[in-house]
Backbone as a printed PyTorch tensor [residue, N CA C, xyz], in Angstrom:
tensor([[[-41.1480, -13.4460,   9.5650],
         [-40.0500, -12.5890,   9.9980],
         [-40.0790, -11.3150,   9.1570]],

        [[-39.8730, -10.2030,   9.8090],
         [-39.9710,  -8.9390,   9.1000],
         [-38.7250,  -8.6920,   8.2460]],

        [[-38.8630,  -7.7460,   7.3550],
         [-37.7830,  -7.3910,   6.4390],
         [-36.5560,  -6.8750,   7.1930]],

        [[-36.7680,  -6.1120,   8.2500],
         [-35.6580,  -5.5310,   9.0150],
         [-34.7860,  -6.6280,   9.6080]],

        [[-35.4020,  -7.6480,  10.1940],
         [-34.6150,  -8.7390,  10.7770],
         [-33.8420,  -9.4950,   9.7070]],

        [[-34.4840,  -9.7220,   8.5870],
         [-33.8360, -10.4250,   7.4790],
         [-32.6560,  -9.6000,   6.9340]],

        [[-32.8790,  -8.3080,   6.7670],
         [-31.8240,  -7.4270,   6.2880],
         [-30.6820,  -7.3500,   7.3080]],

        [[-31.0120,  -7.2470,   8.5940],
         [-30.0040,  -7.2120,   9.6480],
         [-29.1690,  -8.4860,   9.6620]],

        [[-29.8060,  -9.6420,   9.4940],
         [-29.0870, -10.9200,   9.4540],
         [-28.1490, -10.9640,   8.2530]],

        [[-28.6070, -10.4320,   7.1250],
         [-27.7730, -10.3930,   5.9240],
         [-26.5480,  -9.5080,   6.1510]],

        [[-26.7340,  -8.3480,   6.7540],
         [-25.6350,  -7.4130,   7.0090],
         [-24.6230,  -8.0340,   7.9750]],

        [[-25.1060,  -8.6410,   9.0430],
         [-24.2100,  -9.2750,  10.0100],
         [-23.4540, -10.4300,   9.3540]],

        [[-24.1500, -11.2420,   8.5460],
         [-23.5020, -12.3530,   7.8420],
         [-22.4380, -11.8670,   6.8770]],

        [[-22.7460, -10.7960,   6.1320],
         [-21.7720, -10.2320,   5.1900],
         [-20.5540,  -9.6870,   5.9320]],

        [[-20.7840,  -9.0520,   7.0760],
         [-19.6810,  -8.5130,   7.8710],
         [-18.7910,  -9.6400,   8.3920]],

        [[-19.4080, -10.6880,   8.9160],
         [-18.6280, -11.8170,   9.4240],
         [-17.8280, -12.4880,   8.3110]],

        [[-18.4270, -12.6070,   7.1310],
         [-17.7060, -13.1840,   5.9920],
         [-16.5150, -12.3000,   5.6120]],

        [[-16.7050, -10.9890,   5.6550],
         [-15.6190, -10.0430,   5.3690],
         [-14.4920, -10.2140,   6.3700]],

        [[-14.8260, -10.3650,   7.6280],
         [-13.8120, -10.5340,   8.6750],
         [-13.0340, -11.8270,   8.4530]],

        [[-13.7370, -12.9180,   8.1860],
         [-13.0760, -14.2170,   7.9890],
         [-12.1630, -14.1700,   6.7680]],

        [[-12.6580, -13.6200,   5.6600],
         [-11.8280, -13.5460,   4.4510],
         [-10.6580, -12.5840,   4.6340]],

        [[-10.8680, -11.5060,   5.3820],
         [ -9.7780, -10.5770,   5.6710],
         [ -8.6830, -11.2360,   6.4940]],

        [[ -9.0800, -12.0320,   7.4710],
         [ -8.0910, -12.7440,   8.2860],
         [ -7.3280, -13.7610,   7.4440]],

        [[ -8.0380, -14.4040,   6.5120],
         [ -7.3880, -15.3630,   5.6150],
         [ -6.3610, -14.6530,   4.7250]],

        [[ -6.7000, -13.4400,   4.2590],
         [ -5.7740, -12.6840,   3.4200],
         [ -4.5500, -12.2450,   4.2240]],

        [[ -4.7500, -11.8540,   5.4630],
         [ -3.6250, -11.4750,   6.3170],
         [ -2.7180, -12.6800,   6.5560]],

        [[ -3.3170, -13.8450,   6.7590],
         [ -2.5310, -15.0730,   6.9390],
         [ -1.7040, -15.3540,   5.6830]],

        [[ -2.3170, -15.1710,   4.5060],
         [ -1.6050, -15.3890,   3.2420],
         [ -0.4450, -14.3990,   3.1040]],

        [[ -0.6760, -13.1300,   3.4920],
         [  0.3900, -12.1280,   3.4580],
         [  1.5360, -12.5490,   4.3680]],

        [[  1.2130, -12.9500,   5.5890],
         [  2.2520, -13.3430,   6.5450],
         [  3.0530, -14.5470,   6.0560]],

        [[  2.3870, -15.5200,   5.4470],
         [  3.0920, -16.6880,   4.9080],
         [  4.0380, -16.2720,   3.7850]],

        [[  3.5560, -15.4380,   2.8910],
         [  4.3840, -14.9720,   1.7780],
         [  5.5590, -14.1490,   2.2920]],

        [[  5.3050, -13.2800,   3.2550],
         [  6.3740, -12.4620,   3.8360],
         [  7.4380, -13.3450,   4.4780]],

        [[  7.0170, -14.3340,   5.2560],
         [  7.9690, -15.2280,   5.9160],
         [  8.7950, -16.0060,   4.8950]],

        [[  8.1490, -16.4410,   3.8210],
         [  8.8570, -17.1630,   2.7540],
         [  9.9450, -16.2850,   2.1380]],

        [[  9.6120, -15.0240,   1.8700],
         [ 10.5850, -14.1040,   1.2860],
         [ 11.6380, -13.6910,   2.3130]],

        [[ 11.2510, -13.6010,   3.5640],
         [ 12.1800, -13.2000,   4.6160],
         [ 13.2870, -14.2370,   4.8000]],

        [[ 12.9780, -15.5030,   4.5540],
         [ 14.0010, -16.5490,   4.6410],
         [ 15.0670, -16.3810,   3.5610]],

        [[ 14.7220, -15.6780,   2.4750],
         [ 15.6660, -15.4910,   1.3690],
         [ 16.5530, -14.2710,   1.5700]],

        [[ 16.0810, -13.2800,   2.2990],
         [ 16.8590, -12.0600,   2.5130],
         [ 15.9850, -10.9610,   3.0740]],

        [[ 16.4630,  -9.7310,   2.9580],
         [ 15.6710,  -8.5760,   3.3900],
         [ 14.4490,  -8.4680,   2.4860]],

        [[ 13.3700,  -7.9210,   3.0250],
         [ 12.1590,  -7.7580,   2.2340],
         [ 11.8060,  -6.2810,   2.1530]],

        [[ 11.7250,  -5.7820,   0.9250],
         [ 11.2770,  -4.4100,   0.6860],
         [  9.7930,  -4.4740,   0.3390]],

        [[  8.9940,  -3.7440,   1.0970],
         [  7.5410,  -3.7600,   0.9010],
         [  7.1150,  -2.4050,   0.3630]],

        [[  6.4290,  -2.4310,  -0.7630],
         [  5.8690,  -1.2100,  -1.3250],
         [  4.3690,  -1.3390,  -1.3680]],

        [[  3.6960,  -0.2600,  -1.0520],
         [  2.2400,  -0.3230,  -1.0580],
         [  1.6720,   0.9190,  -1.6950]],

        [[  0.5320,   0.7100,  -2.2580],
         [ -0.2490,   1.7950,  -2.8360],
         [ -1.6750,   1.5360,  -2.3650]],

        [[ -2.0970,   2.2920,  -1.3690],
         [ -3.4110,   2.0620,  -0.7700],
         [ -4.5050,   2.3280,  -1.7890]],

        [[ -5.5300,   1.5190,  -1.7330],
         [ -6.6490,   1.6780,  -2.6500],
         [ -7.8780,   2.1530,  -1.9150]],

        [[ -8.3260,   3.3250,  -2.2220],
         [ -9.5920,   3.8010,  -1.6610],
         [-10.7100,   3.4160,  -2.6240]],

        [[-10.6110,   3.9180,  -3.8370],
         [-11.5900,   3.5840,  -4.8650],
         [-10.9880,   2.5880,  -5.8420]],

        [[ -9.7200,   2.8060,  -6.1890],
         [ -9.0260,   1.8890,  -7.0920],
         [ -8.4960,   0.6910,  -6.3120]],

        [[ -7.9540,  -0.2700,  -7.0330],
         [ -7.4200,  -1.4750,  -6.3980],
         [ -6.2050,  -1.1450,  -5.5430]],

        [[ -6.1360,  -1.7460,  -4.3640],
         [ -4.9540,  -1.6240,  -3.5350],
         [ -3.8600,  -2.5270,  -4.0840]],

        [[ -2.6130,  -2.1460,  -3.8870],
         [ -1.4920,  -2.9050,  -4.4360],
         [ -0.3860,  -3.0090,  -3.4020]],

        [[  0.1480,  -4.2270,  -3.2550],
         [  1.3000,  -4.4600,  -2.3960],
         [  2.3380,  -5.1980,  -3.2240]],

        [[  3.5950,  -4.7460,  -3.1430],
         [  4.7020,  -5.3910,  -3.8400],
         [  5.7410,  -5.7720,  -2.7940]],

        [[  6.2110,  -7.0200,  -2.8470],
         [  7.2550,  -7.5020,  -1.9540],
         [  8.4670,  -7.9090,  -2.7690]],

        [[  9.6450,  -7.4000,  -2.3950],
         [ 10.9020,  -7.7880,  -3.0270],
         [ 11.8030,  -8.4120,  -1.9670]],

        [[ 12.2430,  -9.6520,  -2.1810],
         [ 13.2810, -10.2500,  -1.3400],
         [ 14.6070,  -9.8100,  -1.9490]],

        [[ 15.4530,  -9.1740,  -1.1430],
         [ 16.6660,  -8.5360,  -1.6550],
         [ 17.8820,  -9.0500,  -0.8940]],

        [[ 18.9850,  -9.3010,  -1.6230],
         [ 20.2290,  -9.7210,  -0.9550],
         [ 20.9970,  -8.4880,  -0.4710]],

        [[ 22.2120,  -8.7050,   0.0650],
         [ 23.0060,  -7.6200,   0.6430],
         [ 23.4310,  -6.5680,  -0.3860]],

        [[ 23.5780,  -6.9760,  -1.6590],
         [ 24.0120,  -6.0460,  -2.7000],
         [ 22.8390,  -5.3180,  -3.3660]],

        [[ 21.6170,  -5.6630,  -3.0150],
         [ 20.4600,  -5.0130,  -3.6120],
         [ 19.8750,  -5.7600,  -4.7920]],

        [[ 20.3260,  -6.9780,  -5.0410],
         [ 19.7720,  -7.7920,  -6.1310],
         [ 18.4740,  -8.4370,  -5.6530]],

        [[ 17.4690,  -8.4170,  -6.5010],
         [ 16.1690,  -8.9860,  -6.1540],
         [ 16.2300, -10.4980,  -6.3140]],

        [[ 15.9410, -11.2070,  -5.2130],
         [ 15.9590, -12.6680,  -5.2120],
         [ 14.5820, -13.2440,  -5.5460]],

        [[ 13.5400, -12.5420,  -5.1520],
         [ 12.1700, -12.9730,  -5.4240],
         [ 11.2840, -11.7440,  -5.3840]],

        [[ 10.2170, -11.7330,  -6.1660],
         [  9.3130, -10.5930,  -6.2180],
         [  7.8760, -11.0990,  -6.3070]],

        [[  7.0010, -10.4680,  -5.5340],
         [  5.5880, -10.8440,  -5.5200],
         [  4.7400,  -9.5740,  -5.5200]],

        [[  3.5360,  -9.7040,  -6.0570],
         [  2.5970,  -8.5840,  -6.0390],
         [  1.2130,  -9.0880,  -5.6540]],

        [[  0.4790,  -8.2480,  -4.9740],
         [ -0.9280,  -8.4960,  -4.6810],
         [ -1.6720,  -7.2460,  -5.0900]],

        [[ -2.6890,  -7.4390,  -5.9160],
         [ -3.4600,  -6.2880,  -6.3680],
         [ -4.9170,  -6.6990,  -6.4690]],

        [[ -5.7850,  -5.8600,  -5.9180],
         [ -7.2010,  -6.1510,  -5.9990],
         [ -8.0180,  -5.2280,  -5.1260]],

        [[ -9.3200,  -5.3170,  -5.3220],
         [-10.2320,  -4.4810,  -4.5610],
         [-10.8730,  -5.2700,  -3.4240]],

        [[-10.8370,  -6.5890,  -3.5050],
         [-11.5040,  -7.4160,  -2.5120],
         [-10.4900,  -8.1700,  -1.6630]],

        [[-11.0010,  -8.8330,  -0.6410],
         [-10.1420,  -9.6310,   0.2240],
         [ -9.7870, -10.9630,  -0.4210]],

        [[-10.2410, -11.1910,  -1.6300],
         [ -9.9240, -12.4250,  -2.3370],
         [ -8.6170, -12.3310,  -3.1270]],

        [[ -7.9770, -11.1460,  -3.1240],
         [ -6.7200, -10.9610,  -3.8610],
         [ -5.6160, -11.8110,  -3.2420]],

        [[ -4.7690, -12.3780,  -4.0770],
         [ -3.6560, -13.2270,  -3.6420],
         [ -2.3570, -12.6980,  -4.2470]],

        [[ -1.2250, -13.1660,  -3.7030],
         [  0.0800, -12.7950,  -4.2360],
         [  0.3940, -13.5990,  -5.4880]],

        [[  1.0160, -12.9320,  -6.4490],
         [  1.4700, -13.5630,  -7.6820],
         [  2.9470, -13.2280,  -7.8810]],

        [[  3.6930, -14.1560,  -8.4590],
         [  5.1230, -13.9780,  -8.6790],
         [  5.3840, -13.0050,  -9.8190]],

        [[  6.4040, -12.1680,  -9.6350],
         [  6.8840, -11.2700, -10.6790],
         [  8.2740, -11.7610, -11.0870]],

        [[  8.3150, -12.8200, -11.8800],
         [  9.5940, -13.4730, -12.1900],
         [ 10.5140, -12.6090, -13.0450]],

        [[  9.9890, -11.6400, -13.7770],
         [ 10.8260, -10.7950, -14.6380],
         [ 11.7950,  -9.9330, -13.8300]],

        [[ 11.4970,  -9.7000, -12.5490],
         [ 12.3120,  -8.7990, -11.7370],
         [ 13.4140,  -9.5260, -10.9730]],

        [[ 13.4080, -10.8400, -10.9820],
         [ 14.4160, -11.6030, -10.2570],
         [ 15.7710, -11.3780, -10.9310]],

        [[ 16.7670, -10.9960, -10.1230],
         [ 18.1040, -10.7030, -10.6330],
         [ 18.3460,  -9.2300, -10.9120]],

        [[ 17.2910,  -8.4220, -10.9180],
         [ 17.4380,  -6.9810, -11.1410],
         [ 17.9240,  -6.3070,  -9.8530]],

        [[ 18.4510,  -5.0980,  -9.9840],
         [ 18.9260,  -4.3260,  -8.8410],
         [ 17.8070,  -3.4010,  -8.3760]],

        [[ 17.4620,  -3.4830,  -7.0960],
         [ 16.3560,  -2.6700,  -6.5660],
         [ 16.6780,  -1.1810,  -6.6080]],

        [[ 17.9500,  -0.8380,  -6.6180],
         [ 18.3360,   0.5720,  -6.6520],
         [ 17.8600,   1.2650,  -7.9320]],

        [[ 17.6170,   0.4870,  -8.9840],
         [ 17.2120,   1.0560, -10.2760],
         [ 15.7460,   0.7970, -10.5960]],

        [[ 14.9640,   0.3530,  -9.6350],
         [ 13.5450,   0.0580,  -9.8640],
         [ 12.7020,   1.3170,  -9.7060]],

        [[ 12.8760,   2.2710, -10.5990],
         [ 12.0540,   3.4670, -10.5680],
         [ 11.1370,   3.4860, -11.7830]],

        [[ 10.3740,   4.5400, -11.9440],
         [  9.3800,   4.5910, -13.0230],
         [ 10.0100,   4.6510, -14.4140]],

        [[ 11.3350,   4.8480, -14.4900],
         [ 12.0010,   4.9150, -15.7920],
         [ 12.5780,   3.5670, -16.2200]],

        [[ 12.5850,   2.5910, -15.3370],
         [ 13.1110,   1.2620, -15.6580],
         [ 12.1870,   0.6120, -16.6940]],

        [[ 12.7420,  -0.0110, -17.7410],
         [ 11.9070,  -0.5770, -18.8100],
         [ 10.8980,  -1.6280, -18.3230]],

        [[ 11.2710,  -2.4480, -17.3580],
         [ 10.3290,  -3.4490, -16.8530],
         [  9.1990,  -2.8030, -16.0620]],

        [[  9.5350,  -1.8000, -15.2800],
         [  8.5280,  -1.1290, -14.4530],
         [  7.5370,  -0.3920, -15.3410]],

        [[  8.0240,   0.1780, -16.4290],
         [  7.1480,   0.9350, -17.3350],
         [  6.0870,   0.0590, -17.9880]],

        [[  6.3210,  -1.2630, -18.0250],
         [  5.3460,  -2.1850, -18.6250],
         [  4.1810,  -2.4910, -17.6770]],

        [[  4.3510,  -2.1850, -16.3980],
         [  3.3120,  -2.4770, -15.4050],
         [  2.2780,  -1.3580, -15.3780]],

        [[  1.1310,  -1.6500, -14.7530],
         [  0.1220,  -0.5940, -14.6360],
         [  0.5610,   0.4460, -13.6070]],

        [[ -0.1140,   1.5700, -13.5840],
         [  0.3040,   2.7160, -12.7770],
         [  0.3300,   2.3880, -11.2800]],

        [[ -0.6200,   1.5990, -10.8060],
         [ -0.6830,   1.2780,  -9.3860],
         [  0.5150,   0.4290,  -8.9610]],

        [[  0.8960,  -0.5380,  -9.7800],
         [  2.0620,  -1.3700,  -9.4700],
         [  3.3300,  -0.5300,  -9.5530]],

        [[  3.4160,   0.3720, -10.5260],
         [  4.5760,   1.2600, -10.6270],
         [  4.7380,   2.0740,  -9.3470]],

        [[  3.6310,   2.6020,  -8.8280],
         [  3.6920,   3.4040,  -7.6120],
         [  4.1140,   2.5570,  -6.4120]],

        [[  3.6090,   1.3290,  -6.3360],
         [  3.9880,   0.4410,  -5.2290],
         [  5.4640,   0.0660,  -5.3250]],

        [[  5.9620,  -0.1920,  -6.5380],
         [  7.3810,  -0.5210,  -6.7190],
         [  8.2670,   0.6610,  -6.3480]],

        [[  7.8640,   1.8380,  -6.7480],
         [  8.6270,   3.0400,  -6.4000],
         [  8.6330,   3.2470,  -4.8820]],

        [[  7.5050,   2.9510,  -4.2330],
         [  7.4200,   3.0480,  -2.7810],
         [  8.3480,   2.0410,  -2.1100]],

        [[  8.4010,   0.8090,  -2.6240],
         [  9.2960,  -0.2180,  -2.0640],
         [ 10.7520,   0.2180,  -2.2140]],

        [[ 11.1040,   0.7370,  -3.3710],
         [ 12.4740,   1.1950,  -3.6250],
         [ 12.8360,   2.3420,  -2.6940]],

        [[ 11.9300,   3.3190,  -2.5760],
         [ 12.1930,   4.4890,  -1.7340],
         [ 12.3970,   4.0730,  -0.2720]],

        [[ 11.5410,   3.2100,   0.2380],
         [ 11.6740,   2.7670,   1.6350],
         [ 12.9580,   1.9660,   1.8090]],

        [[ 13.2820,   1.0980,   0.8340],
         [ 14.5130,   0.3120,   0.9120],
         [ 15.7400,   1.2360,   0.9800]],

        [[ 15.7630,   2.2630,   0.1240],
         [ 16.8960,   3.1930,   0.1060],
         [ 16.9850,   3.9850,   1.4030]],

        [[ 15.8430,   4.4010,   1.9420],
         [ 15.8550,   5.1540,   3.1980],
         [ 16.3260,   4.2790,   4.3590]],

        [[ 15.9190,   3.0180,   4.3790],
         [ 16.3730,   2.1000,   5.4290],
         [ 17.8680,   1.8470,   5.2730]],

        [[ 18.3170,   1.6980,   4.0290],
         [ 19.7310,   1.4520,   3.7470],
         [ 20.5950,   2.6270,   4.2210]],

        [[ 20.0880,   3.8520,   4.0500],
         [ 20.8230,   5.0290,   4.5020],
         [ 20.7120,   5.2330,   6.0080]],

        [[ 19.7300,   4.6020,   6.6160],
         [ 19.5740,   4.7040,   8.0630],
         [ 18.7230,   5.8550,   8.5390]],

        [[ 17.9480,   6.4730,   7.6530],
         [ 17.1250,   7.5990,   8.0970],
         [ 15.6240,   7.3500,   7.8680]],

        [[ 15.2030,   6.1130,   7.9890],
         [ 13.7850,   5.7990,   7.7910],
         [ 13.0410,   5.9020,   9.1090]],

        [[ 11.9740,   6.6520,   9.1170],
         [ 11.0780,   6.7570,  10.2580],
         [  9.6870,   6.3690,   9.7850]],

        [[  9.0880,   5.4100,  10.4810],
         [  7.7220,   5.0010,  10.1310],
         [  6.7840,   6.1580,  10.4130]],

        [[  6.0080,   6.5440,   9.4160],
         [  5.0730,   7.6500,   9.5750],
         [  3.7420,   7.0990,  10.0450]],

        [[  3.2870,   7.6030,  11.1740],
         [  2.0020,   7.1670,  11.7090],
         [  0.8950,   7.9410,  11.0040]],

        [[ -0.0810,   7.2390,  10.4460],
         [ -1.1860,   7.9560,   9.8020],
         [ -2.0330,   8.6770,  10.8450]],

        [[ -2.6670,   9.7540,  10.4100],
         [ -3.5350,  10.5000,  11.3080],
         [ -4.7680,   9.6710,  11.6360]],

        [[ -5.2360,   9.8060,  12.8560],
         [ -6.4910,   9.1610,  13.2150],
         [ -7.6100,   9.9110,  12.4970]],

        [[ -8.7540,   9.2830,  12.3090],
         [ -9.8590,   9.9950,  11.6390],
         [-10.2350,  11.2880,  12.3480]],

        [[-10.1790,  11.2840,  13.6740],
         [-10.5240,  12.4860,  14.4270],
         [ -9.5000,  13.5990,  14.1870]],

        [[ -8.2100,  13.2400,  14.2060],
         [ -7.1690,  14.2350,  13.9590],
         [ -7.2330,  14.7420,  12.5150]],

        [[ -7.5220,  13.8580,  11.5850],
         [ -7.6510,  14.2600,  10.1870],
         [ -8.8020,  15.2260,   9.9920]],

        [[ -9.9040,  14.9820,  10.6800],
         [-11.0570,  15.8760,  10.6070],
         [-10.7110,  17.2350,  11.1880]],

        [[ -9.9740,  17.2360,  12.2880],
         [ -9.5670,  18.4850,  12.9200],
         [ -8.6920,  19.3080,  11.9790]],

        [[ -7.7410,  18.6600,  11.3170],
         [ -6.8610,  19.3460,  10.3680],
         [ -7.6790,  19.9050,   9.2040]],

        [[ -8.6330,  19.0980,   8.6870],
         [ -9.4690,  19.5400,   7.5620],
         [-10.3050,  20.7530,   7.9600]],

        [[-10.8850,  20.7360,   9.1470],
         [-11.6760,  21.8800,   9.6130],
         [-10.8100,  23.1270,   9.7520]],

        [[ -9.5930,  22.9590,  10.2270],
         [ -8.6700,  24.0900,  10.3600],
         [ -8.3350,  24.6740,   8.9840]],

        [[ -8.1220,  23.7990,   7.9930],
         [ -7.8370,  24.2700,   6.6320],
         [ -9.0260,  25.0460,   6.0690]],

        [[-10.2340,  24.5280,   6.2550],
         [-11.4310,  25.2220,   5.7700],
         [-11.5790,  26.5870,   6.4500]],

        [[-11.3320,  26.6210,   7.7510],
         [-11.4200,  27.8730,   8.5020],
         [-10.4480,  28.8990,   7.9310]],

        [[ -9.2130,  28.4650,   7.6630],
         [ -8.2090,  29.3740,   7.0950],
         [ -8.6090,  29.8540,   5.7060]],

        [[ -9.2040,  28.9690,   4.8950],
         [ -9.6440,  29.3720,   3.5550],
         [-10.7460,  30.4210,   3.6320]],

        [[-11.7040,  30.1940,   4.5230],
         [-12.8030,  31.1460,   4.6740],
         [-12.2710,  32.4940,   5.1560]],

        [[-11.3470,  32.4740,   6.1150],
         [-10.7840,  33.7200,   6.6250],
         [-10.0250,  34.4690,   5.5400]],

        [[ -9.2640,  33.7470,   4.7150],
         [ -8.5180,  34.4340,   3.6530],
         [ -9.4600,  34.9940,   2.5970]],

        [[-10.5590,  34.3080,   2.3030],
         [-11.5330,  34.8330,   1.3400],
         [-12.2340,  36.0620,   1.8890]],

        [[-12.5100,  36.0420,   3.1830],
         [-13.1690,  37.1890,   3.7960],
         [-12.2410,  38.4070,   3.7970]],

        [[-10.9540,  38.1860,   4.0190],
         [ -9.9920,  39.2970,   4.0030],
         [ -9.8990,  39.8960,   2.6040]],

        [[ -9.9320,  39.0320,   1.5900],
         [ -9.8550,  39.5340,   0.1920],
         [-11.0950,  40.3270,  -0.1740]],

        [[-12.2570,  39.8870,   0.3030],
         [-13.4930,  40.5910,  -0.0480],
         [-13.6000,  41.9330,   0.6490]],

        [[-12.9580,  42.0830,   1.8170],
         [-12.9690,  43.3520,   2.5480],
         [-12.0450,  44.3610,   1.8800]],

        [[-10.9400,  43.8870,   1.3600],
         [ -9.9280,  44.7790,   0.7670],
         [-10.3570,  45.3730,  -0.5240]]])
């Protein structure tokens, strides 16, 4: 068997393994979310990871804003699992910002995810939360090309003047 076929089989196998493990991670997320949802409202904070580890923080919150349960998932691979953040149980989500002493002890990615969870919770509580749809790759490319075009035009205008 040639090298190309062997390499192709390896790539397909790795892709299928990624899909299976990704589905398992989504199932784990859904189970954890449902568990927290039975306790109260769930505030979800996320910090997407492109190069660094992605982070998700879940807070089960009662009607007054007290945290009933807290979980975090952080990692670069699909093998990441949720872990309990027991230090935050009983705290008020309204004060979970980067200046809170407990939050300051966490790494920067978890701090950002916690701040995101707090911000979304407060916006939902006020009633003015709108889910922001991310740009499609094609639309993002179009916007980037437009920005480059504008930069080139402004540089050309400066060089003429």
